XYZ file of C-alpha atoms in Angstrom:
394
model
C 166.158 34.010 138.853
C 168.283 30.628 138.019
C 171.858 30.379 139.245
C 174.224 31.067 136.965
C 176.205 27.695 135.650
C 179.936 26.901 133.944
C 179.344 25.005 130.812
C 178.805 21.432 131.667
C 180.561 18.469 130.359
C 178.454 16.205 128.316
C 176.346 14.008 131.176
C 178.071 10.357 130.742
C 176.512 6.824 131.664
C 179.161 4.432 131.389
C 177.723 1.111 131.154
C 178.648 -1.165 134.339
C 178.001 -4.606 135.589
C 178.200 -5.840 139.134
C 176.895 -8.214 142.089
C 175.979 -7.094 145.478
C 174.478 -9.273 148.268
C 172.535 -11.658 145.662
C 171.541 -8.999 143.381
C 173.084 -8.883 140.053
C 172.970 -5.401 138.073
C 173.976 -4.443 134.750
C 173.474 -0.984 133.119
C 173.804 0.277 129.610
C 172.223 0.352 126.162
C 170.714 -2.626 125.327
C 171.172 -4.751 128.590
C 167.437 -5.129 128.527
C 168.054 -7.959 125.975
C 169.498 -10.412 128.749
C 166.384 -11.343 129.716
C 166.820 -15.059 129.022
C 170.302 -15.098 130.303
C 169.162 -13.920 133.552
C 166.269 -16.122 133.689
C 168.691 -19.423 133.116
C 171.096 -17.898 135.621
C 167.990 -17.664 138.168
C 167.048 -21.373 137.048
C 163.778 -19.981 135.684
C 161.644 -20.614 132.307
C 158.323 -19.717 133.311
C 157.968 -15.824 134.485
C 154.921 -13.628 134.854
C 155.425 -9.967 133.169
C 154.054 -6.704 134.723
C 154.183 -3.394 132.779
C 151.746 -0.401 133.135
C 149.431 0.110 129.504
C 151.691 2.423 127.950
C 154.732 0.519 128.355
C 153.022 -2.287 127.136
C 151.526 -0.597 123.769
C 155.130 0.420 123.178
C 157.447 -0.573 120.322
C 160.058 -1.245 122.982
C 158.154 -3.573 124.653
C 156.946 -5.219 121.336
C 160.888 -5.582 120.896
C 161.341 -7.032 124.167
C 158.576 -9.762 123.956
C 160.803 -11.332 121.568
C 163.710 -12.438 124.314
C 160.641 -14.538 126.221
C 158.554 -15.621 122.891
C 159.865 -19.002 123.315
C 158.999 -19.328 127.114
C 155.799 -20.104 128.784
C 154.999 -16.664 130.127
C 152.303 -14.745 131.628
C 151.260 -11.401 130.704
C 149.341 -9.715 133.410
C 147.043 -6.698 132.898
C 148.390 -3.280 132.899
C 149.371 -2.016 136.492
C 147.403 0.595 137.374
C 149.033 3.896 138.820
C 150.225 3.405 142.739
C 149.543 -0.302 142.311
C 146.168 -1.492 144.571
C 145.198 -3.906 146.675
C 142.738 -5.563 144.531
C 144.780 -5.915 141.715
C 147.678 -7.464 143.250
C 145.425 -10.084 145.102
C 143.595 -10.816 142.033
C 146.862 -11.181 139.908
C 148.661 -13.348 142.816
C 145.882 -16.045 142.046
C 146.400 -15.782 138.067
C 150.207 -15.957 138.731
C 149.530 -19.140 141.389
C 147.291 -21.160 139.220
C 150.103 -20.554 136.051
C 152.734 -21.669 137.899
C 155.188 -18.701 137.401
C 158.706 -19.299 138.514
C 159.681 -15.826 138.283
C 158.378 -11.947 137.725
C 159.671 -9.667 135.274
C 158.738 -6.159 136.363
C 159.126 -3.444 133.241
C 158.387 0.342 134.189
C 158.477 2.990 136.938
C 157.690 2.417 140.690
C 154.513 1.147 140.226
C 155.517 -1.945 138.400
C 158.161 -2.784 140.870
C 156.059 -2.028 143.889
C 153.468 -4.429 142.390
C 156.024 -7.144 141.814
C 157.250 -6.843 145.326
C 153.870 -7.473 146.419
C 153.052 -10.159 144.564
C 156.669 -12.065 145.497
C 155.387 -11.406 149.254
C 151.706 -12.390 148.966
C 152.545 -15.455 146.646
C 155.174 -16.361 149.400
C 153.148 -15.732 152.464
C 149.393 -16.250 151.461
C 146.599 -14.481 152.991
C 145.427 -10.962 152.127
C 148.221 -8.252 151.611
C 147.127 -6.725 154.667
C 148.119 -9.261 156.545
C 151.782 -8.187 155.965
C 151.515 -4.563 156.335
C 154.363 -2.830 158.014
C 152.925 -0.492 160.867
C 153.980 2.533 162.810
C 153.229 3.609 166.540
C 154.431 7.539 167.146
C 156.709 8.682 167.799
C 159.352 5.988 166.292
C 157.943 2.582 166.552
C 157.917 0.922 163.166
C 156.716 -2.975 163.307
C 157.734 -5.300 160.508
C 156.064 -8.790 160.120
C 158.596 -11.470 160.212
C 158.152 -12.907 156.715
C 160.635 -15.534 155.866
C 159.598 -17.957 153.141
C 161.014 -18.390 149.639
C 159.851 -15.998 147.028
C 160.041 -15.672 143.631
C 163.002 -14.045 142.264
C 162.165 -10.586 140.691
C 163.989 -9.321 137.362
C 163.494 -5.431 137.415
C 163.754 -3.579 134.534
C 163.151 0.214 135.354
C 161.739 2.823 132.670
C 161.760 6.069 135.182
C 164.330 7.394 137.598
C 162.056 6.362 140.879
C 164.569 3.815 141.700
C 162.176 1.852 143.784
C 163.040 -1.379 141.745
C 166.542 -1.033 143.905
C 164.628 -1.210 147.444
C 163.245 -3.585 149.720
C 160.289 -1.075 150.604
C 157.071 -0.859 148.863
C 153.736 0.583 149.169
C 150.166 -0.500 147.377
C 147.491 1.527 147.365
C 143.737 0.659 149.006
C 140.525 1.638 147.215
C 139.989 4.422 149.813
C 142.940 5.899 149.118
C 145.052 4.919 151.778
C 148.635 3.263 151.222
C 149.921 0.084 152.688
C 153.278 0.100 153.202
C 155.664 -2.730 153.608
C 159.152 -3.804 154.026
C 160.474 -7.203 153.271
C 163.919 -7.865 152.539
C 163.487 -10.915 150.084
C 161.516 -8.709 147.562
C 164.669 -7.302 146.522
C 165.399 -7.790 142.700
C 167.445 -11.012 141.661
C 168.581 -8.943 138.671
C 168.218 -5.175 137.588
C 168.790 -4.181 133.973
C 168.870 -0.581 133.609
C 168.908 0.248 129.824
C 168.416 3.869 129.240
C 166.999 3.007 125.465
C 163.913 1.782 127.185
C 163.437 5.475 128.588
C 163.839 6.862 125.136
C 160.021 6.517 124.682
C 159.068 7.930 127.994
C 157.550 11.522 128.182
C 159.990 13.984 129.184
C 157.876 15.118 132.134
C 157.592 11.946 133.536
C 161.363 11.163 133.540
C 161.619 14.723 135.040
C 159.152 14.210 137.791
C 160.558 11.001 138.745
C 164.419 12.393 138.707
C 163.187 14.683 141.621
C 161.840 11.568 143.278
C 165.512 9.873 142.752
C 167.168 13.378 144.418
C 164.574 12.847 147.161
C 165.839 9.324 147.652
C 169.155 10.653 147.932
C 168.672 13.476 150.233
C 166.637 11.663 152.731
C 169.209 8.811 152.596
C 171.807 11.404 153.849
C 169.517 12.867 156.835
C 167.794 9.650 158.059
C 168.603 8.458 161.209
C 169.133 5.259 159.643
C 172.154 6.231 157.594
C 175.423 5.045 157.758
C 178.737 6.098 156.037
C 178.164 3.610 153.359
C 174.743 5.088 152.484
C 176.374 8.570 152.595
C 178.808 7.895 149.908
C 176.574 6.487 147.822
C 173.819 9.444 148.220
C 176.200 12.107 147.951
C 177.764 10.860 144.260
C 173.874 10.084 143.296
C 173.734 13.879 143.998
C 176.820 14.979 141.683
C 175.281 12.500 139.196
C 171.817 14.482 139.149
C 173.549 17.606 139.545
C 175.582 17.024 136.235
C 172.642 15.153 134.123
C 169.946 17.915 135.167
C 172.539 20.905 134.274
C 171.028 21.852 130.984
C 167.459 22.951 129.972
C 166.452 19.579 128.294
C 166.226 16.430 129.024
C 165.541 14.684 125.575
C 169.095 13.980 124.978
C 169.786 10.147 125.513
C 172.835 10.774 127.402
C 170.767 13.051 129.608
C 168.627 10.093 130.258
C 171.048 7.673 130.883
C 172.819 9.813 133.188
C 169.684 10.394 135.318
C 168.842 6.612 135.736
C 172.043 6.103 136.873
C 172.061 8.588 139.348
C 168.156 7.480 140.344
C 169.732 3.660 140.889
C 172.464 5.168 143.231
C 169.664 7.328 145.147
C 167.652 4.244 145.652
C 170.332 1.879 146.865
C 171.225 4.772 149.691
C 167.691 4.948 150.362
C 167.330 1.011 150.716
C 170.012 1.405 153.246
C 168.820 4.270 155.332
C 164.948 4.528 154.557
C 162.857 7.003 154.009
C 161.521 10.020 156.205
C 159.120 12.879 156.251
C 159.161 13.935 152.565
C 158.179 10.376 151.020
C 155.385 10.125 153.959
C 153.954 13.363 153.052
C 153.945 12.082 149.070
C 152.908 8.793 149.906
C 149.971 10.441 151.222
C 149.147 13.132 148.850
C 149.857 10.974 145.838
C 147.553 8.133 147.071
C 144.831 9.923 148.881
C 144.607 12.424 145.288
C 145.253 9.975 142.857
C 148.439 11.868 141.401
C 151.645 11.003 140.019
C 154.231 10.033 142.829
C 156.831 12.115 140.818
C 154.617 15.210 140.622
C 154.091 15.686 144.119
C 157.776 14.601 145.082
C 158.497 17.919 142.937
C 156.103 20.060 144.868
C 156.934 18.995 148.271
C 160.743 18.075 148.276
C 161.996 22.019 148.868
C 159.428 22.599 151.511
C 160.056 18.940 153.575
C 164.005 19.757 152.758
C 163.942 22.978 154.258
C 162.007 21.992 157.208
C 164.821 19.307 158.062
C 167.772 21.476 156.528
C 168.544 23.013 160.092
C 168.410 19.940 161.989
C 170.396 17.785 159.761
C 172.844 20.769 158.262
C 175.889 18.431 159.023
C 174.757 15.441 157.303
C 173.653 17.240 154.486
C 176.687 19.538 154.110
C 178.721 16.993 151.928
C 176.110 17.162 149.247
C 175.641 20.954 149.556
C 179.820 21.064 148.872
C 179.404 18.781 146.000
C 176.927 20.839 143.939
C 178.820 24.129 145.063
C 181.694 22.838 143.366
C 180.282 23.317 139.850
C 177.944 26.222 140.820
C 179.429 29.601 139.501
C 177.287 31.434 142.542
C 177.058 28.760 145.742
C 173.680 27.504 146.650
C 172.860 28.555 150.190
C 171.002 25.621 150.717
C 170.268 22.370 148.958
C 166.332 23.382 149.060
C 167.736 26.359 147.196
C 169.650 23.936 144.680
C 165.877 22.049 144.704
C 164.041 24.768 143.759
C 166.466 26.057 141.241
C 166.160 22.553 139.185
C 162.356 23.016 139.529
C 162.184 26.434 138.104
C 165.109 25.404 134.996
C 162.817 22.423 134.178
C 159.445 23.692 134.514
C 158.493 21.155 137.288
C 155.615 21.016 139.257
C 156.039 23.506 141.834
C 152.759 23.956 143.941
C 149.959 21.199 144.830
C 147.318 23.481 143.643
C 148.659 22.964 140.120
C 148.306 19.177 140.647
C 144.472 20.108 141.190
C 144.549 19.691 145.040
C 141.754 21.299 147.029
C 142.989 23.351 149.854
C 140.450 21.603 151.683
C 141.883 18.312 151.391
C 145.140 19.739 153.449
C 143.840 19.164 157.041
C 142.891 15.697 156.689
C 146.389 14.934 154.471
C 148.285 16.416 157.547
C 146.512 14.157 160.158
C 147.260 11.286 157.724
C 151.057 12.187 157.516
C 151.458 11.231 161.507
C 150.459 7.659 160.573
C 153.183 7.189 158.121
C 156.257 5.210 159.185
C 159.176 7.487 157.705
C 158.435 9.879 160.643
C 160.116 7.149 162.734
C 163.782 7.782 161.080
C 163.347 12.004 160.592
C 166.090 13.747 161.854
C 163.297 15.996 163.889
C 159.914 15.313 165.627
C 157.017 16.097 163.139
C 153.648 17.318 164.501
C 150.195 17.962 163.088
C 150.620 21.501 162.832
C 154.081 21.274 161.258
C 152.931 19.014 158.701
C 150.019 21.053 158.172
C 152.307 24.155 157.796
C 154.078 22.345 155.023
C 151.456 21.491 153.017
C 150.205 25.076 153.266
C 153.369 26.049 151.570
C 153.420 23.752 149.285
C 150.197 24.888 148.251
C-alpha cells in the first residue's frame, strides 16, 4: 500500500542559466532555440546532428531544424539503443569527411553517449576499443590518458537520464557487452534543457528515466568517490524528484520540467562521485538483454540500494531525512521510498516482466564482477551476492 502523503505544492521548474567549469547550462521552456547563439559562442558553424528515430520524426525536431537550416550541417542516421561500436566508428568517418566542427546531441542517454564516443574517437583515432576504461578487481580502474582537443558538444536532453552531464559513457558491442569510457574532454560545452521537448515523449519513457536519475543521486551519495559538493547536489536532486513524482501522473508539463531539473542535478552529482553497484548491474542487464536502460533501472534500484543501505546508512541519511520531511508516515529506508514510487507510477518491478529468462541470471552475475562501478561501491560484491540481487529482482 502506498505511503500517505500530504498535498503537494505544485512542482516548479523555474528557468536558470549558469556557467560551470567551461560548460554553459540553460534550463527553461524554449531554450533549445538558442542553438545558433551557442554555436556562435563556441565559434562553430558546421555541426553534425545526432538523434534517435522517434525524435527525428517529431514535430519538435522539425521546429528545431529551422535553427540550423542556414548552416552547412550533417544529419547522422538514427542512433540505436545503447548506441553501438559499429555505429560510432562508421559515423566517425562520415563526420570526419564532412569536416564537422561541433556535435549536437538531441535525445536521451544513447544519443548523449554516442556524441561523447564520437568526440573521443575523432580526436584520438584508432578503434573505439583502444580507449576503453578497464577494471581490475577489487578496486582498480584504469583510464587511458587521452588529451587531444575534441569537438565541442551541445547537449539537448529530452529524458531524465542525465547522461548529458557526465564525462562517462558506454557503447554496446555486437555481442551485447557494453564498453565503458571516461574522459573529461567529452563533457558538453553547452546544455540546453528545454522541458517543452519532453512533451512528446511517452510517459513511460520519462517515468523510467526518472528512476535512472534517482539512481544517479543515490549512488553519488554512497559512492566512495563522494564529496561534500556532490552530497549537497544529490540531496537536492532527491528532494526535487520526490516532489515531482508525488502525484499519480507525470503528464503535466510542470511535473516533466521538475523531473528534468532533478535529473540534471543528479547527473552533476554522479559526474563528481561516479557510479557503483547499481549501474554496474544495469549496464550488464540492459545491454546483454537489449532492454531500455530506464526500465532496468526501475527494476534493479530497490534491490541494489537495499544491498548497500546497511553499509552506507550515514551517507544516505540526509536524503532519507529530506523525503521524510514531506511524508505523513516516514519511510524506514530509501529502498522503501523507491518501491513506493515504483508502485504509484506502475514502473517495471521484475526482470521477468521485461522478458529476461531465469537461465540468463547466472551469466549476468558473472559479468557484473567485470564492471568498473564495483571499484567505488561502499561494500565488496561477490558473484553470489550479485546473483542474489538479480534473483531477488527476477
